[in-house]
XYZ file of C-alpha atoms in Angstrom:
653
model
C -134.768 -60.380 51.579
C -131.945 -58.587 49.668
C -128.248 -58.553 50.433
C -126.988 -54.981 50.310
C -124.947 -54.001 47.073
C -121.498 -55.051 46.509
C -120.098 -51.605 47.274
C -116.551 -52.054 46.476
C -117.258 -53.693 43.169
C -120.068 -50.864 42.237
C -117.464 -48.261 43.466
C -114.496 -50.121 41.260
C -116.721 -50.347 38.302
C -117.771 -46.729 38.589
C -114.207 -45.797 38.546
C -113.071 -48.138 35.721
C -115.765 -46.752 33.348
C -114.482 -43.264 34.416
C -111.027 -44.392 33.608
C -112.032 -45.701 30.207
C -114.093 -42.713 29.322
C -111.554 -40.293 30.098
C -108.837 -42.217 28.039
C -111.202 -42.459 24.919
C -112.052 -38.658 25.405
C -108.482 -37.453 26.020
C -106.673 -39.762 23.336
C -109.600 -38.504 20.677
C -108.656 -34.822 21.803
C -105.067 -35.277 20.438
C -105.950 -34.643 16.887
C -103.507 -33.066 13.981
C -104.143 -29.824 12.675
C -105.388 -29.479 8.962
C -103.178 -26.916 7.412
C -100.642 -28.286 4.474
C -98.246 -26.553 2.054
C -95.582 -26.710 4.391
C -91.791 -26.686 3.835
C -90.440 -29.955 3.065
C -86.711 -29.528 2.672
C -84.356 -26.830 1.386
C -81.148 -26.347 -0.230
C -79.149 -25.711 1.527
C -80.615 -27.334 4.296
C -81.471 -25.803 7.549
C -78.492 -25.814 9.763
C -76.069 -26.972 7.142
C -72.618 -25.309 6.561
C -71.769 -23.865 3.151
C -68.219 -23.641 1.983
C -68.681 -22.690 -1.838
C -70.390 -19.388 -2.789
C -74.056 -19.945 -3.881
C -76.328 -17.734 -6.016
C -79.724 -19.061 -4.570
C -81.719 -20.848 -2.136
C -84.309 -23.474 -3.076
C -87.193 -23.855 -0.597
C -88.966 -27.282 -1.303
C -92.899 -26.845 -0.215
C -95.576 -29.556 -0.598
C -97.561 -27.557 -3.166
C -96.860 -24.253 -5.012
C -95.952 -21.263 -3.061
C -98.568 -18.412 -3.473
C -97.714 -16.228 -6.565
C -97.155 -13.199 -3.928
C -95.418 -15.228 -1.407
C -92.682 -13.246 0.548
C -88.942 -14.461 0.831
C -85.903 -12.745 2.266
C -82.263 -13.946 3.047
C -80.383 -11.715 5.750
C -76.654 -11.558 5.988
C -74.537 -12.007 9.380
C -74.568 -7.961 9.349
C -78.286 -7.729 9.269
C -78.230 -6.710 5.430
C -80.893 -8.427 3.197
C -79.011 -9.991 0.287
C -82.255 -11.616 -1.435
C -82.974 -10.499 -5.031
C -86.541 -11.586 -5.883
C -87.703 -15.343 -6.299
C -89.123 -17.567 -8.943
C -90.998 -21.039 -9.261
C -88.391 -24.004 -9.894
C -89.018 -27.412 -11.442
C -90.545 -29.817 -9.218
C -88.320 -32.550 -7.912
C -88.637 -35.823 -5.712
C -88.361 -35.264 -2.070
C -85.455 -36.768 -0.214
C -88.151 -38.124 2.045
C -92.023 -38.467 1.265
C -93.875 -36.422 3.421
C -97.304 -37.078 4.980
C -99.898 -34.569 5.954
C -103.452 -34.921 7.496
C -106.744 -33.391 6.489
C -109.995 -33.383 8.129
C -112.631 -34.890 5.830
C -116.302 -35.747 7.131
C -114.885 -35.460 11.141
C -111.865 -37.730 10.273
C -108.434 -37.077 9.875
C -107.269 -38.871 6.635
C -103.432 -38.970 5.447
C -102.087 -37.663 2.363
C -98.848 -38.400 1.152
C -96.406 -36.198 -0.856
C -93.492 -37.336 -2.817
C -92.800 -34.149 -4.860
C -91.395 -30.610 -3.629
C -92.297 -27.348 -5.351
C -89.484 -25.243 -5.046
C -89.236 -21.307 -4.819
C -85.708 -20.306 -5.783
C -84.616 -17.048 -3.774
C -81.619 -15.475 -5.760
C -78.791 -14.393 -3.563
C -76.940 -11.413 -4.821
C -73.744 -11.743 -2.794
C -72.400 -13.109 0.426
C -70.692 -10.197 2.026
C -69.465 -12.061 5.293
C -68.919 -15.322 6.684
C -71.444 -16.531 9.326
C -75.008 -17.283 9.925
C -77.644 -16.436 7.076
C -81.201 -16.466 7.826
C -83.867 -17.364 5.417
C -87.573 -16.317 6.114
C -90.823 -17.249 4.120
C -94.617 -16.078 4.197
C -97.053 -17.717 1.947
C -100.647 -18.845 2.011
C -101.650 -22.578 1.489
C -104.238 -23.643 -0.991
C -106.832 -24.104 1.979
C -106.063 -20.440 3.093
C -103.959 -20.979 6.158
C -100.596 -18.936 6.335
C -97.217 -20.953 5.673
C -94.475 -19.128 7.439
C -91.125 -19.711 9.214
C -87.434 -19.146 9.144
C -84.141 -21.412 8.788
C -80.341 -20.611 8.897
C -77.510 -22.070 7.405
C -73.529 -21.175 7.786
C -71.256 -19.832 5.417
C -67.640 -20.129 5.491
C -66.526 -19.608 2.061
C -64.942 -16.785 0.352
C -66.583 -13.264 0.305
C -68.420 -12.196 -2.712
C -68.834 -8.665 -3.784
C -72.379 -6.961 -4.573
C -73.173 -6.010 -8.000
C -72.642 -2.774 -9.325
C -75.423 -0.310 -8.253
C -76.994 -2.982 -6.306
C -78.618 -1.646 -2.874
C -80.225 -3.864 -0.312
C -84.152 -4.316 -0.882
C -86.306 -2.883 1.836
C -89.673 -4.426 0.428
C -92.391 -5.620 2.496
C -95.025 -8.288 2.104
C -98.127 -7.786 -0.431
C -100.916 -6.249 1.219
C -103.061 -8.813 -0.174
C -100.999 -11.576 1.226
C -100.763 -10.077 4.780
C -104.565 -9.609 4.467
C -105.139 -13.472 3.738
C -102.748 -14.433 6.384
C -104.386 -12.299 9.189
C -107.873 -13.624 8.091
C -106.806 -17.093 8.698
C -104.027 -16.474 11.220
C -106.243 -15.161 13.850
C -108.427 -18.456 14.256
C -105.827 -19.782 16.949
C -103.945 -22.350 14.907
C -100.387 -22.385 14.261
C -99.212 -21.393 10.796
C -98.072 -24.531 9.422
C -98.547 -28.387 10.116
C -95.776 -30.759 11.299
C -95.070 -33.348 8.656
C -94.573 -36.969 8.899
C -92.069 -39.386 7.000
C -94.103 -41.507 4.778
C -92.307 -44.458 5.786
C -93.319 -43.947 9.399
C -96.133 -45.969 10.495
C -98.089 -43.541 12.776
C -101.960 -43.269 13.651
C -103.560 -40.108 12.469
C -104.692 -39.345 16.024
C -100.875 -38.757 16.904
C -98.946 -38.211 14.039
C -99.590 -34.680 13.021
C -100.338 -33.657 16.672
C -98.751 -29.848 17.078
C -95.214 -30.284 18.406
C -94.721 -30.372 22.242
C -92.333 -28.010 23.538
C -90.609 -28.683 26.868
C -91.263 -25.148 27.915
C -94.892 -24.939 27.489
C -96.961 -28.117 28.771
C -100.285 -26.571 28.119
C -101.175 -28.748 24.870
C -103.436 -31.592 24.734
C -100.524 -34.235 25.233
C -99.979 -32.797 28.682
C -103.726 -32.704 29.702
C -104.089 -36.187 28.541
C -101.122 -37.658 30.976
C -102.677 -35.453 33.717
C -106.216 -37.061 33.404
C -105.163 -40.538 33.023
C -102.761 -40.086 35.998
C -105.609 -38.579 37.979
C -107.883 -41.430 37.197
C -105.080 -44.191 37.672
C -104.554 -42.653 41.207
C -108.215 -42.962 41.970
C -108.489 -46.462 40.951
C -105.365 -47.324 42.812
C -106.369 -45.885 46.055
C -109.785 -47.626 45.922
C -108.061 -50.874 45.225
C -105.811 -50.588 48.152
C -108.435 -49.412 50.363
C -110.229 -53.078 49.280
C -107.131 -54.737 49.909
C -106.485 -53.283 53.552
C -110.226 -54.018 54.398
C -110.076 -57.654 53.492
C -106.617 -58.067 55.107
C -107.573 -56.682 58.506
C -105.581 -58.233 61.127
C -108.813 -59.317 63.098
C -110.370 -61.018 60.105
C -112.941 -58.571 60.125
C -113.482 -55.293 58.109
C -112.126 -52.098 59.647
C -112.829 -48.448 59.291
C -116.055 -46.261 59.181
C -117.805 -48.602 57.410
C -118.053 -51.863 59.911
C -121.284 -53.129 61.330
C -121.868 -52.880 65.282
C -121.158 -55.918 67.457
C -123.853 -58.460 66.996
C -125.414 -57.418 63.852
C -124.865 -58.836 60.383
C -125.598 -55.620 58.285
C -128.334 -56.982 56.787
C -132.057 -56.110 57.182
C -133.837 -58.660 59.360
C -130.762 -59.507 61.356
C -130.702 -57.552 64.433
C -132.210 -54.529 62.726
C -135.700 -53.418 61.623
C -136.167 -52.483 58.212
C -135.879 -48.624 57.767
C -133.607 -48.308 60.740
C -129.911 -48.015 60.898
C -127.655 -49.075 63.754
C -125.217 -46.421 65.067
C -121.727 -46.802 63.481
C -123.070 -48.243 60.149
C -123.955 -46.587 57.033
C -126.572 -47.250 54.307
C -125.530 -48.755 50.959
C -126.253 -45.564 49.268
C -124.400 -43.539 51.967
C -121.533 -45.548 51.495
C -121.325 -45.553 47.611
C -121.863 -41.720 47.899
C -118.974 -41.400 50.174
C -116.870 -43.410 48.122
C -117.503 -41.667 45.018
C -116.679 -38.213 46.879
C -113.728 -39.540 48.140
C -112.677 -40.544 44.785
C -113.448 -37.102 43.271
C -111.243 -35.654 45.786
C -108.361 -37.834 45.432
C -108.449 -37.266 41.506
C -108.619 -33.530 42.111
C -105.636 -33.460 44.462
C -103.686 -35.837 42.367
C -104.252 -33.872 39.217
C -103.399 -30.586 41.039
C -100.243 -32.036 42.323
C -99.366 -33.756 39.014
C -99.887 -30.639 36.805
C -98.448 -27.639 38.659
C -97.906 -25.812 42.098
C -98.480 -22.405 43.117
C -96.000 -19.841 43.882
C -95.133 -19.573 47.509
C -92.575 -16.954 47.113
C -92.620 -14.709 43.879
C -88.933 -14.283 44.189
C -88.175 -17.948 44.022
C -85.449 -18.302 41.408
C -85.512 -20.391 38.413
C -83.055 -20.930 35.727
C -85.099 -22.044 32.409
C -88.401 -21.158 30.899
C -89.451 -24.796 31.549
C -89.084 -24.720 35.104
C -92.050 -25.996 36.624
C -94.005 -23.721 39.019
C -93.226 -23.529 42.827
C -95.921 -24.710 45.216
C -97.597 -22.517 47.589
C -100.258 -23.452 49.909
C -100.777 -26.871 48.446
C -103.360 -28.972 50.523
C -102.472 -32.380 51.789
C -104.441 -35.266 50.471
C -107.787 -35.647 51.987
C -108.420 -39.056 54.211
C -109.941 -41.712 52.001
C -113.327 -42.690 52.854
C -113.603 -46.396 52.951
C -116.055 -48.726 51.640
C -117.803 -51.926 53.049
C -116.433 -55.237 52.170
C -118.275 -58.015 50.229
C -116.467 -57.861 47.096
C -116.326 -61.247 45.360
C -113.235 -60.564 43.495
C -109.945 -61.898 44.908
C -107.229 -59.413 45.912
C -105.023 -60.901 43.316
C -107.407 -60.645 40.656
C -108.535 -57.392 41.426
C -104.952 -56.028 41.405
C -104.028 -57.659 38.274
C -107.221 -56.515 36.363
C -106.959 -52.947 37.573
C -103.306 -52.696 37.077
C -103.238 -54.349 33.468
C -105.964 -51.999 32.463
C -104.378 -48.776 33.805
C -100.922 -49.883 32.323
C -102.227 -50.722 28.919
C -104.170 -47.601 28.520
C -101.086 -45.311 29.732
C -98.593 -47.268 27.740
C -100.896 -46.941 24.622
C -101.121 -43.183 25.149
C -97.618 -42.912 25.542
C -96.673 -44.764 22.453
C -98.731 -42.334 20.635
C -96.932 -39.530 22.290
C -93.898 -40.713 21.305
C -95.002 -41.401 17.742
C -96.328 -37.597 17.667
C -93.045 -36.167 19.031
C -91.122 -38.225 16.393
C -93.409 -36.931 13.588
C -93.179 -33.418 14.049
C -89.210 -33.805 13.428
C -89.462 -36.297 10.455
C -89.795 -35.132 6.846
C -88.645 -31.502 7.449
C -85.457 -29.812 7.227
C -83.077 -30.275 10.224
C -81.808 -27.184 12.103
C -78.836 -26.731 14.106
C -79.218 -26.676 18.099
C -80.901 -23.158 18.788
C -81.932 -22.540 15.191
C -85.212 -21.903 14.022
C -87.237 -24.713 12.493
C -87.427 -25.057 8.583
C -91.245 -25.202 8.890
C -93.584 -24.526 11.357
C -95.137 -21.460 12.944
C -93.589 -18.081 12.888
C -92.118 -16.568 15.916
C -95.142 -14.698 16.662
C -98.193 -15.060 19.305
C -101.047 -13.234 20.484
C -100.103 -13.132 24.136
C -97.449 -10.459 23.256
C -94.326 -12.936 23.316
C -92.148 -13.674 20.363
C -89.596 -16.186 20.680
C -86.759 -17.901 18.682
C -88.181 -20.523 16.870
C -87.128 -24.226 17.659
C -85.293 -23.281 20.970
C -86.248 -23.295 24.540
C -88.369 -20.174 24.170
C -91.586 -20.942 22.727
C -94.869 -20.116 21.056
C -98.259 -19.998 22.888
C -101.488 -20.965 21.901
C -103.515 -18.891 19.579
C -100.776 -17.629 17.581
C -101.931 -15.242 14.992
C -100.676 -12.830 12.206
C -102.755 -9.963 12.678
C -101.201 -6.707 14.112
C -103.866 -6.613 16.762
C -102.856 -10.315 17.866
C -98.822 -9.819 17.705
C -99.150 -6.545 19.891
C -100.980 -7.002 23.231
C -101.172 -5.220 26.696
C -103.763 -2.658 24.846
C -106.588 -3.863 27.348
C -106.874 -4.568 31.123
C -108.674 -7.906 30.790
C -107.847 -10.903 28.578
C -108.301 -14.647 28.678
C -110.529 -14.519 31.650
C -108.357 -12.279 33.865
C -108.249 -8.782 34.866
C -105.315 -6.529 35.854
C -106.654 -4.809 39.057
C -104.443 -1.947 40.437
C -104.840 -0.709 44.070
C -103.560 2.749 42.860
C -104.088 4.578 39.520
C -101.773 7.477 40.609
C -98.896 8.756 42.685
C -96.703 11.983 42.905
C -93.908 12.727 40.909
C -90.280 11.867 41.956
C -91.673 9.803 44.924
C -90.774 6.162 45.698
C -94.207 4.559 46.259
C -95.379 0.837 46.315
C -97.257 -0.054 43.197
C -99.746 -2.685 44.077
C -102.087 -4.751 42.302
C -103.838 -8.334 41.645
C -104.608 -10.530 38.894
C -108.447 -11.218 39.106
C -110.171 -14.102 37.362
C -113.667 -14.639 36.500
C -114.609 -15.712 39.888
C -113.515 -12.498 41.223
C -110.743 -13.924 43.236
C -107.127 -12.853 43.034
C -105.046 -15.580 41.058
C -102.211 -16.970 43.009
C -100.854 -19.734 40.553
C -98.216 -18.459 38.377
C -95.652 -20.312 36.196
C -92.146 -19.062 36.601
C -91.010 -17.944 33.088
C -87.434 -16.401 32.487
C -86.712 -16.698 36.296
C -89.775 -14.693 37.455
C -93.374 -15.553 37.806
C -94.276 -12.055 36.872
C -92.589 -9.383 34.852
C -94.056 -5.638 35.031
C -93.152 -3.237 32.268
C -93.763 0.378 32.869
C -93.587 3.101 29.996
C -94.658 6.453 29.402
C -97.360 7.305 26.846
C -94.681 9.166 25.009
C -92.609 5.839 25.123
C -90.085 7.524 27.562
C -89.189 6.220 31.082
C -89.040 2.629 30.664
C -88.480 0.199 33.817
C -88.404 -3.439 33.757
C -89.619 -4.427 37.408
C -89.969 -7.997 39.235
C -92.942 -7.633 41.839
C -93.355 -9.996 44.848
C -96.706 -11.615 45.666
C -98.285 -11.886 48.995
C -100.301 -15.019 50.145
C -103.488 -13.194 49.148
C -102.491 -12.850 45.521
C -101.314 -9.047 45.981
C -98.371 -7.958 44.103
C -96.337 -5.214 45.027
C -93.037 -3.389 43.985
C -91.398 -0.046 44.828
C -91.989 2.403 41.762
C -90.542 5.835 41.231
C -91.799 7.982 38.338
C -89.870 11.176 37.912
C -92.056 12.915 35.371
C -95.638 13.896 35.361
C -97.945 12.408 32.726
C -99.562 9.189 31.667
C -97.908 5.621 31.865
C -98.792 2.455 30.606
C -98.133 -0.533 33.136
C -97.876 -4.077 31.637
C -98.069 -7.259 33.729
C -96.649 -9.993 31.609
C -97.168 -13.568 33.168
C -98.260 -17.285 32.771
C -101.119 -17.907 34.825
C -101.628 -21.506 35.857
C -105.533 -22.848 36.032
C -106.888 -25.142 38.370
C -106.435 -28.021 36.065
C -102.815 -27.328 35.355
C -102.920 -25.823 32.076
C -100.596 -22.392 31.811
C -101.952 -19.374 30.138
C -99.659 -16.675 29.090
C -101.075 -13.251 29.156
C -100.150 -9.822 28.838
C -102.558 -7.119 30.403
C -102.051 -3.330 30.387
C -103.301 -0.603 32.379
C -102.964 3.136 32.595
C -101.085 4.995 35.826
C -101.024 8.912 36.035
C -98.759 11.147 37.561
C -100.201 14.405 38.225
C -98.681 17.701 36.952
C -97.797 19.598 34.179
C -96.723 17.304 31.192
C -94.661 18.177 28.362
C -94.577 15.193 25.881
C -91.127 14.153 24.649
C -90.887 13.817 20.696
C -89.761 10.446 19.514
C -86.296 10.402 18.704
C -85.112 9.776 14.891
C -84.365 6.307 13.755
C -80.917 5.537 14.454
C -78.993 2.026 14.536
C -76.644 3.001 17.424
C -77.392 3.798 21.039
C -75.608 4.324 24.112
C -76.345 2.435 27.515
C -74.292 3.419 30.349
C -70.197 2.970 29.044
C -71.448 0.766 26.196
C -72.049 1.430 22.470
C -74.894 -0.837 21.072
C -75.597 -1.219 17.422
C -78.836 -2.753 16.159
C -78.972 -4.317 12.662
C -81.929 -5.929 10.632
C -85.044 -4.930 8.911
C -88.702 -5.584 10.833
C -91.173 -6.891 8.561
C -94.994 -6.524 8.741
C -96.382 -10.120 9.269
C -93.136 -11.795 8.559
C -90.205 -13.223 10.498
C -86.988 -10.916 10.638
C -83.707 -11.427 12.406
C -82.654 -8.557 14.549
C -79.141 -8.619 16.087
C -77.405 -6.479 18.939
C -73.597 -5.929 19.257
C -72.568 -4.685 22.509
C -69.147 -3.002 22.874
C -67.615 -0.732 25.295
C -67.610 2.879 23.924
C -63.990 3.332 23.724
C -63.026 -0.255 22.314
C -63.913 -2.456 19.438
C -63.694 -5.619 21.644
C -67.311 -7.093 22.286
C -68.497 -6.664 25.773
C -68.469 -9.894 28.155
C -72.232 -10.299 28.190
C -73.759 -12.263 31.036
C -77.230 -14.094 31.531
C -80.011 -11.887 32.585
C -83.255 -13.633 33.426
C -81.960 -16.941 31.780
C -81.211 -15.104 28.382
C -78.390 -12.756 26.957
C -80.989 -10.298 26.570
C -84.662 -9.192 26.326
C -86.248 -6.969 23.922
C -89.373 -5.169 24.421
C -91.297 -3.349 21.590
C -93.910 -0.837 21.860
C -96.050 0.531 19.268
C -96.362 4.253 19.033
C -100.141 5.323 19.620
C -102.097 2.455 21.204
C -98.873 1.299 22.961
C -99.410 -2.304 21.754
C -96.668 -4.193 23.368
C -94.407 -7.025 22.323
C -91.828 -9.086 24.413
C -89.190 -10.833 22.270
C -86.791 -13.389 23.415
C -83.498 -14.141 21.726
C -81.553 -17.180 20.464
C -80.219 -19.152 23.858
C -76.612 -18.508 22.571
C -74.866 -15.477 20.924
C -74.759 -15.603 17.076
C -71.576 -14.415 15.573
C -70.994 -12.419 19.012
C -74.414 -10.932 18.703
C -77.841 -11.228 20.664
C -80.033 -12.418 17.896
C -83.992 -11.998 18.084
C -86.714 -13.084 15.866
C -89.117 -10.304 15.265
C -92.357 -9.984 13.501
C -93.815 -6.475 13.409
C -97.357 -6.001 14.207
C -98.108 -3.513 11.584
C -96.488 -0.654 9.795
C -95.786 2.558 11.973
C -93.273 3.530 14.567
C -91.957 1.649 17.620
C -89.765 2.332 20.544
C -87.497 -0.826 21.309
C -85.933 -1.344 24.590
C -82.902 -3.802 24.685
C -81.946 -5.135 28.127
C -78.507 -6.766 28.671
C -76.190 -7.609 31.535
C -72.415 -6.835 31.766
C -70.316 -7.398 35.024
C -73.623 -7.800 37.180
C -75.352 -4.701 36.137
C -78.275 -4.419 33.547
C -78.369 -1.715 30.861
C -81.040 -0.677 28.409
C -80.408 0.456 24.854
C -83.270 2.310 23.470
C -84.156 2.669 19.697
C -86.783 4.260 17.386
C -87.957 1.620 14.803
C -89.965 2.825 11.555
C -91.687 -0.040 9.863
C -92.886 1.099 6.195
C-alpha cells in the first residue's frame, strides 16, 4: 500500500526549481556588449563651461581613432568651426576604464589606463553659448564608434581667419561603408565603460544603459520574470498555509476527501475508483501546475504593462507606462491537497529567503550595471548628449537627443535603409492594414486601419509615447500636404481619424507607434502604406533649399549641417514675423517641437525628437541623415495653444 504523493511539496518543489532556472537564465542574459574603442574623456569635458578662448578640442579614446575618422564642431549659430584633426600624444586617463570582451563564450574584462587623443582644431569662437562636438570612427573590432558631446563657452568672441569658410565635408564613404556593415547588426555603436576601481561582475558591469523611457531591455525582462515566479511561489505557499490552518482542523477547498474516507486506497474505496468530491494525485498536481502558470502569466502581464483603454488618454512624458485596457482579473487558485511535512514557519522562511536572496542579488547587479554606464565617461550637463555611446539614430524611424528622456531603440544601426523607415507595410511581425485605400478629393472621411500581428489579430496594446499611443503622419508622394494626426482606437483594435486630402494624387500614410507584446516588451515601429485620391494629378516641384520658412504669423529659421551617418545639431529659431523677439514656445506632445524628415523618392521616414529644454532660445535636434539626397523637413511647434508647421528642403551632398 502506498500513500498518495505529498502534493504540496511536489508543487512547491516544481515552482522553486522553476524559480531557480528562471533566475539563472535571466541573470545570464544580462551580458555586456563586445565593442570597444570608446570615448573615455575629453578636454573640455562634456557639459563643462569654458571662459577662455580655445584652439582645439581633445577627444581621448581607449584606442586610436581610425585614420579616416570624422569630427565636427558646431557653434551656437549652426556654423561649423572645426578645421581638421590630428593624432595627439597619448596620456594617462583621469580614471582607468574597463571594457568587456567576449572570449570563448565568456565576457572578460580589459583595463585601459591610457587615452589616445584625436585633436580637433577650432578656427574661431563666433558666439557665446553651447558648442556641439560630433565624432564617427570605427574600432579595431570593426564596430562603429559615434556620439556627441557639448560644452558652453562664455568668453570673448574671436574672429575667423582671413579667407576662411565653414567646412561642408561629409564622412569618408569607406568609413560609412564600414560603419554600415557593422552597425546593422543590432548592436549599439559604443560600449559603456566602467571605472577600473569599481568592482562590478562581468555579467552586469557592461550591460547596455537602461533608459527610463524604454524598459524593453533584458533588465526589465529579468525583473518581470523573477517577479512572476515569486508571485507563483508566494501564492502556492499561501494556499498551503490556509489549508493547514483551516478553522475546522480539516483540509478545505476542492481537494478535501468525502466524509468517511481517508483519501487512501483500501480505506473505504477500491483501487481504481474515485470518491466524488475528490481528485487523484495526478489530477491534483496538474491542476496546481495549471494554476501556477495562470498566476505567473497574469502577474507578468500586470507587472510589465497594460493595454490602451482609450487612445486619447493623456500622458506627460515618454516614460509614462501604458494604460490598462481590458485586463482580466486574476483566475481562481486551484488548491492542492494537504499533507506537507514542512511546518508553516519553515516553509515561509525557506521560500521567502530564497525569493528575497535571488531578487536582491539581481537588484545589486542592476545597480552596479547602471552605475557602470556612467563611470569612466565624460560627464554631460542635464539634457546634453553623452560623451560616448550610441549615436542618436535608430532603425525604427526615430532619432532622439542622446542622454535625455527621449531615447534610442533596439537595433540601432548606421545604414541609410535602417535610419529611414516607413517604406514597408510590415516590420517586426506587425502589418499596417488599412480598411480604406482611397477617398475622394476635398471630402472629410474617416481613415480606418488596424495593426495586425503574425497571429492575424489586431494589436490592442500600445505604449503612450509623446502623449499619444499612436502618431499618424500623412504626406503626398511629392512631399506636400503634410499632416500629423492622432487617431483613436476602438476596443477591437480598429483605429480611426478624420482625414481630408484636398488634391488628387498618391499619399503615404505612416503609423508611428510602440506596440506592447504579450510578455510586456515594447517594440517601436514605423509602418507605411499608400493611399490614393483619384483624379488628375499635377506633382508639385520640390522647393529650393532655404534656411527661412514662414508658418502662420511666424518666421522660422533653421541652422545646421545634416551629415550622412554622423550626428549633427539642427536648431530652429521661432520669431513673430514682425519682431526680433523670440516667440513664447509651448510644449506640444511633451516637447518644444517635433521634426519629421521624409526622403525624396522612396519616402523614407525619420521622426526626430528635440532636447527637453530650449538651447540658447532655440529648439535643438540631433539629426543623422540616412543617406545623401534631398529631403523635406516638417517642424511642428506650438504658440498660444495653436500648432504650426514650418517646412524646409534639405540637400545632403
